[in-house]
Coordinates of C-alpha atoms in Angstrom, one line a residue:
Chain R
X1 CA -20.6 -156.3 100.5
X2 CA -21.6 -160.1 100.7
X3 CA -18.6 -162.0 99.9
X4 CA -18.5 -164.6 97.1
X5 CA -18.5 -168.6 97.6
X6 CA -14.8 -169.9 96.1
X7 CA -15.0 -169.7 92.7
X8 CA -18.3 -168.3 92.7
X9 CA -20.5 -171.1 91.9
X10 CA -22.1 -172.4 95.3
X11 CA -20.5 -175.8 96.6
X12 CA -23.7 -178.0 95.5
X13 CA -23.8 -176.5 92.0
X14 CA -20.0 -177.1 91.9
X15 CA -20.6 -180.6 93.1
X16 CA -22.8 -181.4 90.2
X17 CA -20.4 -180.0 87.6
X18 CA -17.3 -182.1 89.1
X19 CA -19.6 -185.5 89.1
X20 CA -20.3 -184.3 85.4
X21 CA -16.6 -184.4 84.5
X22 CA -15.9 -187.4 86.5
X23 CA -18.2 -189.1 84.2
X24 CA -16.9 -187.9 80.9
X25 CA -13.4 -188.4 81.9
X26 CA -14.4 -192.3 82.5
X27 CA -16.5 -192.2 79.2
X28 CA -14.1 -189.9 76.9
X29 CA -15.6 -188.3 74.0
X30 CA -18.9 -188.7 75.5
X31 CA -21.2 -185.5 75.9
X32 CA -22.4 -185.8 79.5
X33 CA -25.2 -183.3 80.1
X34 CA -25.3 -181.3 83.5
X35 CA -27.7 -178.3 84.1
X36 CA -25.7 -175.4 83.5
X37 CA -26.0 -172.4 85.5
X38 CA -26.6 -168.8 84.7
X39 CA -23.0 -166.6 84.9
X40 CA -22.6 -163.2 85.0
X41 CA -21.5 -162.9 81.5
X42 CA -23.3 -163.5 77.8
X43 CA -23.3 -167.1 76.6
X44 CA -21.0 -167.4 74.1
X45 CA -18.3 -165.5 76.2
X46 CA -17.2 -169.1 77.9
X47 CA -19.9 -169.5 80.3
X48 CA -19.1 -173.3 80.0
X49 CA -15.6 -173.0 80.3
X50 CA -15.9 -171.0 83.6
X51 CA -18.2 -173.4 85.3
X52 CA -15.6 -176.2 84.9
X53 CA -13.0 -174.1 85.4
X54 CA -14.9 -173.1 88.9
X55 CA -15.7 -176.3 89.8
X56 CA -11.9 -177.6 89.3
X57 CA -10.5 -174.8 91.1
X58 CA -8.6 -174.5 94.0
X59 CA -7.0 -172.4 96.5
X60 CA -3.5 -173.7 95.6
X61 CA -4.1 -173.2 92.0
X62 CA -2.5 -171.1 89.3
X63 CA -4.6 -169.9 86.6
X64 CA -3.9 -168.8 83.0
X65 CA -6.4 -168.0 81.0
X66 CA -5.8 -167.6 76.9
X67 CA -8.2 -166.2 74.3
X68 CA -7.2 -167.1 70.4
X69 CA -3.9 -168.1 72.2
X70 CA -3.2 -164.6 73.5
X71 CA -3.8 -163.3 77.2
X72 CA -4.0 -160.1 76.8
X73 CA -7.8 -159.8 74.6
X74 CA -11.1 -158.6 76.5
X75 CA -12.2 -162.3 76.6
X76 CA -9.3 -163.6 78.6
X77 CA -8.7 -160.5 80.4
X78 CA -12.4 -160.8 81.9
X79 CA -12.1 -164.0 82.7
X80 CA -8.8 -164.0 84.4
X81 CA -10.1 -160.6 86.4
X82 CA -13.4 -162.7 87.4
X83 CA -11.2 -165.4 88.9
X84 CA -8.9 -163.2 90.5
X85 CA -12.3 -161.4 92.3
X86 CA -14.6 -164.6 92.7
X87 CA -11.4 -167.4 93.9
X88 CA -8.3 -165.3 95.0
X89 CA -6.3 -167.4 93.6
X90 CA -2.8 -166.5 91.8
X91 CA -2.7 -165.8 88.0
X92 CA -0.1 -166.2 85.4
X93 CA 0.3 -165.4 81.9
X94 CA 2.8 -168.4 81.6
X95 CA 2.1 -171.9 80.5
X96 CA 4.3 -173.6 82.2
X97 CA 3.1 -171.8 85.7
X98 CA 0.0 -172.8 85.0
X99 CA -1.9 -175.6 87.1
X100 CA -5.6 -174.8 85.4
X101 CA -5.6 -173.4 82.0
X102 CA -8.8 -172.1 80.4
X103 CA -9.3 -171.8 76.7
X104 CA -10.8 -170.0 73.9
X105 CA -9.7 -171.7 70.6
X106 CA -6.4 -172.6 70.9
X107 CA -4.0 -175.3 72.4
X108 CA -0.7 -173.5 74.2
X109 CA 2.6 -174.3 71.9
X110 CA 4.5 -175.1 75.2
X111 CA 3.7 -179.3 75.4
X112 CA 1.4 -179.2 79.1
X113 CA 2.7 -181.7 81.6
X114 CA 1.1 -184.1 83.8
X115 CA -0.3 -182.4 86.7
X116 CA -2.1 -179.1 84.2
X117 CA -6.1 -179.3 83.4
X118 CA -7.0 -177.7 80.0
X119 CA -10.2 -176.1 80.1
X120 CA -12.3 -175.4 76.8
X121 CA -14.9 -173.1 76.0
X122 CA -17.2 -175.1 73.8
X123 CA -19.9 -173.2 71.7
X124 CA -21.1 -176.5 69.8
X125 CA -20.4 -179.4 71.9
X126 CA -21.7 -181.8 69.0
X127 CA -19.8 -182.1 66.0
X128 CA -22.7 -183.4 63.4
X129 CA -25.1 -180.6 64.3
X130 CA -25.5 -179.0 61.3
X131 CA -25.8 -182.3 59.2
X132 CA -28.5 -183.7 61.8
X133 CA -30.3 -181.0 63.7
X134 CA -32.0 -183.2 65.6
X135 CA -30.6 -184.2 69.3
X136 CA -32.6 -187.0 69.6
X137 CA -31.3 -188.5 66.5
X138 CA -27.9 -187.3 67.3
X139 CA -27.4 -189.0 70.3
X140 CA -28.7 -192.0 69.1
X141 CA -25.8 -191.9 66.1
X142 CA -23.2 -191.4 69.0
X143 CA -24.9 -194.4 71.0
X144 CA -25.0 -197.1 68.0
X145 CA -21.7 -195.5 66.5
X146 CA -23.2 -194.5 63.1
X147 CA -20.6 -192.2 62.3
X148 CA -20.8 -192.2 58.5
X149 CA -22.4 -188.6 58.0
X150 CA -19.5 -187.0 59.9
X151 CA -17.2 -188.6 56.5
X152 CA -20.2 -186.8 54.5
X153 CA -18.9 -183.3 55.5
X154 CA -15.5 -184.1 55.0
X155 CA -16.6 -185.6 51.7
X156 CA -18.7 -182.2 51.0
X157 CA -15.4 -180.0 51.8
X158 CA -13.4 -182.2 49.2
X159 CA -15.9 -182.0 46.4
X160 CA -16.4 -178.1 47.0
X161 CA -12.9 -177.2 47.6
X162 CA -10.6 -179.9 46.0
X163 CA -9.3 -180.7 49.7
X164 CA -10.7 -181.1 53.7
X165 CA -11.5 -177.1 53.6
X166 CA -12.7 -177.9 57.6
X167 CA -9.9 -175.5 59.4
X168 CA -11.2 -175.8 62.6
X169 CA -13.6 -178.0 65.1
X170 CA -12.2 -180.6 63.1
X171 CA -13.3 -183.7 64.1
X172 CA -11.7 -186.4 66.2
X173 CA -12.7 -190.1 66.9
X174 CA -11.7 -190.8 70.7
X175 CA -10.3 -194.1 71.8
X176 CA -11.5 -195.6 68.6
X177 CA -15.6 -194.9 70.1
X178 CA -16.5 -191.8 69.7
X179 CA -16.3 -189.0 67.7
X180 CA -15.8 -185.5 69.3
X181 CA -16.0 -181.9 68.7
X182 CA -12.6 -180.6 70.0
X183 CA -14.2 -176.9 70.2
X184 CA -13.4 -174.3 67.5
X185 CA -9.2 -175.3 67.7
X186 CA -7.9 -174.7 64.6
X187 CA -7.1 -178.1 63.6
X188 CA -3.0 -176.9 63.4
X189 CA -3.6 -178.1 67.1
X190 CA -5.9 -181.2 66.6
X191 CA -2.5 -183.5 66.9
X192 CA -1.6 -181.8 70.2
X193 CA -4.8 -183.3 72.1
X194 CA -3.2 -186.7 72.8
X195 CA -1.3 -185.0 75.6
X196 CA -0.2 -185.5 79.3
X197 CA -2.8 -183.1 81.1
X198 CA -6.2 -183.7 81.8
X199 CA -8.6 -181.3 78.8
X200 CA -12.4 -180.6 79.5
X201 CA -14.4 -179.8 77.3
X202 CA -17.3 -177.5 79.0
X203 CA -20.7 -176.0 76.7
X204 CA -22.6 -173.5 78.7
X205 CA -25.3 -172.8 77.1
X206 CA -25.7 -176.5 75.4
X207 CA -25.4 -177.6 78.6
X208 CA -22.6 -180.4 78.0
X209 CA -19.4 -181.5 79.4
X210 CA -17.0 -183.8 77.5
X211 CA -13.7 -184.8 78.5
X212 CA -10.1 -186.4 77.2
X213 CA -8.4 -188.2 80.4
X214 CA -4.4 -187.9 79.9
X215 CA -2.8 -189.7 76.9
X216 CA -6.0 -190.2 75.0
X217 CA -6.4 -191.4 71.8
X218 CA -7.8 -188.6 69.6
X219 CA -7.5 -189.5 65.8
X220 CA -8.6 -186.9 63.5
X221 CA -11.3 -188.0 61.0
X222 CA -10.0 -188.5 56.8
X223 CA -10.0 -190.3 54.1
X224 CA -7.4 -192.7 52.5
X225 CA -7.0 -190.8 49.5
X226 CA -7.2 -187.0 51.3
X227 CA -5.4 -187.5 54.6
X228 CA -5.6 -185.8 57.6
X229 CA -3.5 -182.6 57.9
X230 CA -2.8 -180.0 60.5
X231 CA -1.8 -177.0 58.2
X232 CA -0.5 -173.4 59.4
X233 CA 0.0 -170.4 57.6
X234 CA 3.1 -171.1 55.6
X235 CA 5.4 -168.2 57.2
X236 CA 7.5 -167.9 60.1
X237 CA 6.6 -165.8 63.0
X238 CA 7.2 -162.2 62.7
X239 CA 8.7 -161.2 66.4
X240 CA 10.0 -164.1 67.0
X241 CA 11.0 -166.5 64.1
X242 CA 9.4 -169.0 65.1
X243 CA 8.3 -172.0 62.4
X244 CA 6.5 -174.4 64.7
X245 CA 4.0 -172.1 65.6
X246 CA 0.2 -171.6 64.7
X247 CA 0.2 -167.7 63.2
X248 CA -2.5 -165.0 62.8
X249 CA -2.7 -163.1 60.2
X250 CA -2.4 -159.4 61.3
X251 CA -2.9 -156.5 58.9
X252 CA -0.9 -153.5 59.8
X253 CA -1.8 -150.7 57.1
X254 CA -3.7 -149.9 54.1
X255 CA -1.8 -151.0 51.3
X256 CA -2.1 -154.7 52.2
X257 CA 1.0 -155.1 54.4
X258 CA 0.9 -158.3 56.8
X259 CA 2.5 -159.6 59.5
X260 CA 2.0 -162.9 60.5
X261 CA 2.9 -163.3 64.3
X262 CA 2.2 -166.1 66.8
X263 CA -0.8 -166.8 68.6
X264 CA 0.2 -167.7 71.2
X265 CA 1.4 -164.5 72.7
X266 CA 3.3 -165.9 75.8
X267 CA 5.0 -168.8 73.4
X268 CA 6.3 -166.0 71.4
X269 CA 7.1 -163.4 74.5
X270 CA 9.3 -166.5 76.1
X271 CA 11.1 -166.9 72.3
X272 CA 12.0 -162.4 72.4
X273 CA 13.4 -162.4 75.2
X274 CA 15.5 -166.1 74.9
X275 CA 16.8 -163.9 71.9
X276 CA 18.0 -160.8 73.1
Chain Y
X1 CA -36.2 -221.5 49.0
X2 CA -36.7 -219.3 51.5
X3 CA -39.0 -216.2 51.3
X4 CA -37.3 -213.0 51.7
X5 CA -39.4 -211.5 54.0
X6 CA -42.6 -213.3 55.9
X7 CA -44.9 -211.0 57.8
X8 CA -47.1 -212.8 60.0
X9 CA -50.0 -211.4 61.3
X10 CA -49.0 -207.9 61.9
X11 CA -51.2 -205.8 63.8
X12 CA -50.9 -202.2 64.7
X13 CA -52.9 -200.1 66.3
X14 CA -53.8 -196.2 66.4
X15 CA -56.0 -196.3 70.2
X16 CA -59.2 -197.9 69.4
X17 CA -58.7 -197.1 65.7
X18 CA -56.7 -199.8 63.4
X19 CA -54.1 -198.6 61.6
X20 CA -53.4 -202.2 60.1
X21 CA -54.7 -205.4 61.1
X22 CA -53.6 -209.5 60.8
X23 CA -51.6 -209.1 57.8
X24 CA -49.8 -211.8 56.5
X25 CA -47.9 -212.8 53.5
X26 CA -44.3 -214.1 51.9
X27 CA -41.7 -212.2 49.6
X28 CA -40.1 -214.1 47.6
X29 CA -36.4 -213.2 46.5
X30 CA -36.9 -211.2 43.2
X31 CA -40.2 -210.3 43.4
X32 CA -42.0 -207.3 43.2
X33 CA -45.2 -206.8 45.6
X34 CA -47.6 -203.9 45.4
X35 CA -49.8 -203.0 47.6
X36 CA -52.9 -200.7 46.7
X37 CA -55.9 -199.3 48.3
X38 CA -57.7 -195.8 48.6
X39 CA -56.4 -193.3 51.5
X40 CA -56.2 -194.3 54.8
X41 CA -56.8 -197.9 54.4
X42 CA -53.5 -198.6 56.2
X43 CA -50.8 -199.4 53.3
X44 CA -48.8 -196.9 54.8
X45 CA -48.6 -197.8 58.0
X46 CA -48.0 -201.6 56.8
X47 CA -45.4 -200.6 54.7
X48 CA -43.7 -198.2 57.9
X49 CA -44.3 -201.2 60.8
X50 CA -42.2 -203.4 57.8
X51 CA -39.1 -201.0 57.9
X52 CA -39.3 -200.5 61.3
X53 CA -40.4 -196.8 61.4
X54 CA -43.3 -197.7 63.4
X55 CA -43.8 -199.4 66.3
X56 CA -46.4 -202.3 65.7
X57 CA -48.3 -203.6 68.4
X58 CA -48.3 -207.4 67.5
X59 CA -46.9 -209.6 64.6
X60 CA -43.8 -210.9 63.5
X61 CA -41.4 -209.2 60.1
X62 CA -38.9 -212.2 59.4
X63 CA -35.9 -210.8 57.1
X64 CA -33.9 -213.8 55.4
X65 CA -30.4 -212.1 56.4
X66 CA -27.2 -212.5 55.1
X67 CA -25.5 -213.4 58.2
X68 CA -28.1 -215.4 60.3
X69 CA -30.7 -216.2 58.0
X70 CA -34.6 -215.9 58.8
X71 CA -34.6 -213.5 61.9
X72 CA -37.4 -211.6 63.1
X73 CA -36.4 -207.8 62.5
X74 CA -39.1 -206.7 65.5
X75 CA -37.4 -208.2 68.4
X76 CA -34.0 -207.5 66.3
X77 CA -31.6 -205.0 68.3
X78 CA -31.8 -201.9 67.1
X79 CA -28.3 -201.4 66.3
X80 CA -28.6 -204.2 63.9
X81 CA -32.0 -203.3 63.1
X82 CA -30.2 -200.1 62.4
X83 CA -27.4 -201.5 60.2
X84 CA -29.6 -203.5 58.2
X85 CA -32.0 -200.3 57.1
X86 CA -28.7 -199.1 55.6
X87 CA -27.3 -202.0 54.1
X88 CA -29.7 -204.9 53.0
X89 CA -32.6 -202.6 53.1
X90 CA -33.6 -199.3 51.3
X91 CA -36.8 -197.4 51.6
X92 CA -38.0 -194.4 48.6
X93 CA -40.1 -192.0 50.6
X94 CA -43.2 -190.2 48.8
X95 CA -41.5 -187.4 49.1
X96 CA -38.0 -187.0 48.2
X97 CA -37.1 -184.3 50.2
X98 CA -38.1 -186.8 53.4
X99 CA -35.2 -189.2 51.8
X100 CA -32.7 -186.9 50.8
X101 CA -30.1 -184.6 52.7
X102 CA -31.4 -181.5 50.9
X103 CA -28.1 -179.5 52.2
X104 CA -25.8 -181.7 50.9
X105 CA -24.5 -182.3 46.8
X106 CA -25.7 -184.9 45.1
X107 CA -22.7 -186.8 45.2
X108 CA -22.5 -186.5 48.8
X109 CA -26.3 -187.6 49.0
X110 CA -25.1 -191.0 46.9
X111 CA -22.3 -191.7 49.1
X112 CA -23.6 -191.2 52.4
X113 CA -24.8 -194.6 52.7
X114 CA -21.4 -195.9 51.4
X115 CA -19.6 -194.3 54.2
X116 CA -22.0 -195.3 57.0
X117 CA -20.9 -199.0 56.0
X118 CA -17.2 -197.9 56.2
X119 CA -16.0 -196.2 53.2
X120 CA -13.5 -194.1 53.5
X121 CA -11.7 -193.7 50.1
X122 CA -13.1 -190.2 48.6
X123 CA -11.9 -191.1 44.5
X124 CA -13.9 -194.8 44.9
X125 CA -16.5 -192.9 46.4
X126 CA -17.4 -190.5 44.0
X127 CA -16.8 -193.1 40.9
X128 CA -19.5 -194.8 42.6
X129 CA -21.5 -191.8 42.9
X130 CA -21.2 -191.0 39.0
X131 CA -21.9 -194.6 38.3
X132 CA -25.1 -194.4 40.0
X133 CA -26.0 -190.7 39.1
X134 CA -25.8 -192.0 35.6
X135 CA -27.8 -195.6 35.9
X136 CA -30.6 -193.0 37.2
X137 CA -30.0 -190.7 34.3
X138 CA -29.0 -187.5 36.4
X139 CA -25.8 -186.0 34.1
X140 CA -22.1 -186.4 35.5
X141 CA -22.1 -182.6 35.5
X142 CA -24.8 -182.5 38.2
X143 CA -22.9 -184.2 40.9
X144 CA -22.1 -181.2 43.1
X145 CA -25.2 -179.5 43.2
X146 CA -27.5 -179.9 45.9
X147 CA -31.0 -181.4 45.5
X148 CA -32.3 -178.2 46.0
X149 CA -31.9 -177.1 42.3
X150 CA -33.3 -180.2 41.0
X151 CA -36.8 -180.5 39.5
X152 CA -39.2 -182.9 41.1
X153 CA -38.6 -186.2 39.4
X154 CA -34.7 -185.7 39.2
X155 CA -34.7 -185.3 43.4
X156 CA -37.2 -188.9 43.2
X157 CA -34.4 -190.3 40.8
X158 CA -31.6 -189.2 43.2
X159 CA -33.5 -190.7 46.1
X160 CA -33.5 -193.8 44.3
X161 CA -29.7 -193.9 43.3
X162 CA -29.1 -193.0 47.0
X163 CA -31.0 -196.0 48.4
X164 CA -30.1 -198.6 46.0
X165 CA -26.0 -197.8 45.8
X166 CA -24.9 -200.5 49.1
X167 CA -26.6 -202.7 46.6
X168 CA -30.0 -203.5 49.1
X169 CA -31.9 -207.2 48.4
X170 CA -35.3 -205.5 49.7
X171 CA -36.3 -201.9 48.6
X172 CA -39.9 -200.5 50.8
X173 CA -41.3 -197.8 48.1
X174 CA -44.1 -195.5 49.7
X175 CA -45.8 -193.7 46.4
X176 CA -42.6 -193.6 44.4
X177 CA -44.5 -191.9 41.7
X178 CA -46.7 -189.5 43.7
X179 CA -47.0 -186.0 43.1
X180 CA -44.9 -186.5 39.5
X181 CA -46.3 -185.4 36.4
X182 CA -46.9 -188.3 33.8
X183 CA -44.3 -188.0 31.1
X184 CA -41.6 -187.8 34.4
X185 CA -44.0 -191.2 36.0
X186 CA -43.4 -193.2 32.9
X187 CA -39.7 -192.4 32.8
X188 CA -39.2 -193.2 36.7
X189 CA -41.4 -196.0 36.6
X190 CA -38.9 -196.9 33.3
X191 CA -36.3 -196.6 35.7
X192 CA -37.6 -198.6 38.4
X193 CA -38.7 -201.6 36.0
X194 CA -35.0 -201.6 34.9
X195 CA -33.4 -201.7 37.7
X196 CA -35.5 -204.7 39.2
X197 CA -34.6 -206.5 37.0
X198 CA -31.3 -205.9 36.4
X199 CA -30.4 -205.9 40.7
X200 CA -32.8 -208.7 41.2
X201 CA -34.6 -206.6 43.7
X202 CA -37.5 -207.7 46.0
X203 CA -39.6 -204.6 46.0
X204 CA -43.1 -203.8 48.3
X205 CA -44.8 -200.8 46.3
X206 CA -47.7 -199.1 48.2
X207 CA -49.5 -196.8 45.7
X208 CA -53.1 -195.6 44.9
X209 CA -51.9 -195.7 41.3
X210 CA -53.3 -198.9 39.5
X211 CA -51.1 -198.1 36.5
X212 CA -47.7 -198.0 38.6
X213 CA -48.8 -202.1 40.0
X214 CA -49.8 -202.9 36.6
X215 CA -46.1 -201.9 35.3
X216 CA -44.2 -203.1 38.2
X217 CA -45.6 -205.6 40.6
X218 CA -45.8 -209.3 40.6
X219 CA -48.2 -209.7 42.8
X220 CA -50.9 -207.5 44.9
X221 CA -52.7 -206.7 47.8
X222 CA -55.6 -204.8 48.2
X223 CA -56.5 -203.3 51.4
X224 CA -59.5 -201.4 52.4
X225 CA -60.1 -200.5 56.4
X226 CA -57.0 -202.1 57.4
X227 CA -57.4 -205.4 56.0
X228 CA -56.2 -207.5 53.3
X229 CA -59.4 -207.9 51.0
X230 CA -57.8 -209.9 48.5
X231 CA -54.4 -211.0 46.8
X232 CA -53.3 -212.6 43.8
X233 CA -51.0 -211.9 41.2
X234 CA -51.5 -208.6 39.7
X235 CA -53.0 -209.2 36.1
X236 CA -55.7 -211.7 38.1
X237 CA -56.8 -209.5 40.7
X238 CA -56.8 -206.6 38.5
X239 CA -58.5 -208.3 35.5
X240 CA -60.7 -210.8 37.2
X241 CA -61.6 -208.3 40.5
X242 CA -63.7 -210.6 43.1
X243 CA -64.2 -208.6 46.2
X244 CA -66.4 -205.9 45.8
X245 CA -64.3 -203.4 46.8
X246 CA -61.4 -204.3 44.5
X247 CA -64.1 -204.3 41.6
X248 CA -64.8 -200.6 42.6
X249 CA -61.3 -199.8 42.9
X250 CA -60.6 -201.0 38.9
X251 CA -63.7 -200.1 37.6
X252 CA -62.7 -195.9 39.1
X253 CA -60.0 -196.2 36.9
X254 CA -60.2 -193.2 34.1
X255 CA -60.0 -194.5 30.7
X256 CA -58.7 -191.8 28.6

């Protein structure tokens, strides 16, 4: 059997990718197109994410790869599995271990230190879409900073709802310029982006690569009078106890019992077994 | 005093057709401007090289702007170009649903412009929006509904509100009253009249509809082929008609 390059992506391809990020990590917030390549799995299933994950990789590298927060779901699983064939490099389930994280939806609990790169799978790289549908137009607001119609959403939620009803892929002004998509996170996390690792943002199938250099300004978008908040389910975690966390919501019979339990899976692993 | 707005010889081009040619005239602050003429004699595309829309191939649009005084909004930069579409300037299109965001409330539609100049308290914001839903006569009750569910004159009247809530100096109106019946044309044209006059507003009206100059313009032009034919305030030109084609333009009125 022919072997695979590193990382599957052939070195030019991966070259193209890395000057992509280079670019949006000097230009943060800014959607930096790159010609994305076919991979062996469905857009929508993180064909972005694995490009820049395969273009940041390296031998030395751990890898940890998350789905909704937890590693254990088909999503991550397949992922991890594809690195493990494609790279050979070592896995973990365990943040901390981690040198190259990629992500579905979900920033890890455990803070990420200097050092860790954050990788995002991004379905809709730009965050007024459905109030503009038109790129060329779009990119034109981003350019001359007209960012009044992403405040017309917000203001759409409020009148509809009585509060900011957005839950996640809430938007974020970066460094005060521009204003970013942060991928479907739910915005629980939105405060946690302003962190010390390096977070890119890849969109396979929109074909767009956005980045957040360490320590970024990311300030979520509000109004005076309705400001900004990063809500959770109001419970503590099931397993573990935990009150910090982001929860899902988990029905476990028929007569509408719930548990609510962490997302992230390894978070809440680590806090078990600290406990017994 | 300085006029408004001063187009000098503006020119634009369609290949080797002309879309509108060497047109030239002043706004004054407070006045109301109509410009008439039958199908394709190039009010439109006056009216769209004035706002910027189109591209014109020679001629100069000088804006009296707050800020720097006369400036010539061609060679402007289009961010400021940009910002002044949204502030100082508002433009009624034919057809609402061109002007409106038809997937968004009413209230949302109002406010839009408020926040792309910065707004960002949501209770001033919607008191503004009521306020202006009710100068145009659209109930209080209406203000989260989309356009969508509104009848034909109701999404002109929001279109209005929308354009006219950043408080513009110059509004560009493209056939406000097209495609209205007449009982809903007097009320918007009403509307309109009021407020003028109450905002002060410099207005350019381009219309087919004699009646709708008659009502609301100060002055006129009359264009055939791409040319201004003639020009004069409205009651002279329309009462005392001296190029031919201007005579055949009042005369195909229908006296009912």
């Amino acid at each position: 059997m022919q072997e695979y390059n590193f990382a599957y992506l052939d070195e030019q391809t991966k070259r193209m990718i890395r000057r992509a990020i280079l670019k949006g990590l000097a230009i943060p917030g800014y959607q930096v197109p790159f010609a994305s390549r076919e991979m062996p799995m469905p857009y929508g299933w993180g064909t972005g994410g694995v490009q820049v994950s395969a273009a940041v990789l390296t031998p030395d590298d751990t890898m940890k790869v998350i789905d909704q927060g937890a590693d254990d779901t088909t999503n991550a699983v397949s992922i991890r599995k594809f690195f493990e064939r494609t790279a050979g490099v070592a896995t973990t389930t365990v943040t901390g271990e981690a040198t190259v994280i990629q992500t579905r939806h979900r920033i890890p609990e455990e803070p990420l230190k200097e050092g860790q790169i954050l990788v995002y799978q991004v379905p809709i790289p730009e965050p007024m879409r459905f109030l503009e549908p038109r790129e060329t137009e779009t990119r034109k607001m981003h350019a001359l900073e007209e960012y009044g119609l992403m405040h017309v959403k917000l203001y759409e939620d409020i009148s509809r709802h009585g509060h900011i009803a957005t839950a996640y892929a809430y938007p974020v002004k970066v460094e005060g310029r521009y204003v970013m998509d942060p991928s479907p996170i739910p915005k629980f996390d939105n405060p946690k982006l302003e962190m010390a690792a390096i977070q890119l943002f890849g969109a396979g199938r929109e074909q767009r690569i956005y980045a957040l250099p360490p320590h970024t300004k990311a300030v979520s978008l509000d109004f005076e009078d309705h400001p900004f908040e990063a809500s959770k389910a109001d419970h503590p975690c099931g397993l573990c106890g935990a009150q910090d966390s982001y929860l899902d919501e988990v029905i476990v019979d028929d007569e509408g019992g719930r548990l609510f339990v962490c997302s992230d899976t390894d978070y809440c692993t680590h806090r078990q077994e600290a406990a017994r | 005093m300085t006029p408004l707005l001063s187009v000098r010889a503006l020119t634009k081009r369609y290949g080797p057709h002309i879309g509108c040619a060497d047109v030239s005239f002043d706004l004054w602050p407070g006045e109301v401007m109509g410009i008439v003429g039958e199908s394709g004699s190039g009010k439109s595309t006056l009216l769209n090289c004035m706002a910027g829309h189109l591209v014109c191939d020679s001629g100069q649009v000088i804006f009296d702007t707050r800020a720097d005084g006369p400036t010539d909004t061609l060679t402007m930069s289009e961010p400021a170009r940009r910002m002044l579409s949204r502030t100082d300037w508002a433009f009624v299109h034919q057809h609402a649903r061109d002007g409106l965001r038809m997937g968004v409330s009413a209230g949302g539609n109002v406010g839009e412009r408020l926040m792309a100049v910065g707004a960002r308290n949501y209770g001033d914001i919607r008191d503004t929006a009521i306020d202006w839903l009710g100068r145009v006569e659209i109930s209080e009750t209406r203000i989260d509904d989309r356009p969508t569910t509104f009848s034909g004159g109701m999404q002109q009247r929001l279109q209005i509100a929308r354009n006219l809530v950043t408080g513009p100096r110059l509004v560009f109106m493209d056939e406000p009253t097209g495609g209205l019946d007449v009982s809903v044309q007097a009320r918007l044209l009403d509307l309109l009249r009021g407020l003028v006059r109450d905002m002060g507003l410099s207005a350019i009206i381009v219309t087919h509809d004699l009646a709708v100059v008659r009502l609301l313009a100060d002055r006129l032009m009359v264009m055939k082929d791409g040319h201004v034919v003639e020009a004069g305030l409205t009651d002279q030109v329309l009462d005392d008609p001296q190029h031919a084609y201007t005579q055949l333009l009042v005369s195909s009125v229908l006296q009912v």
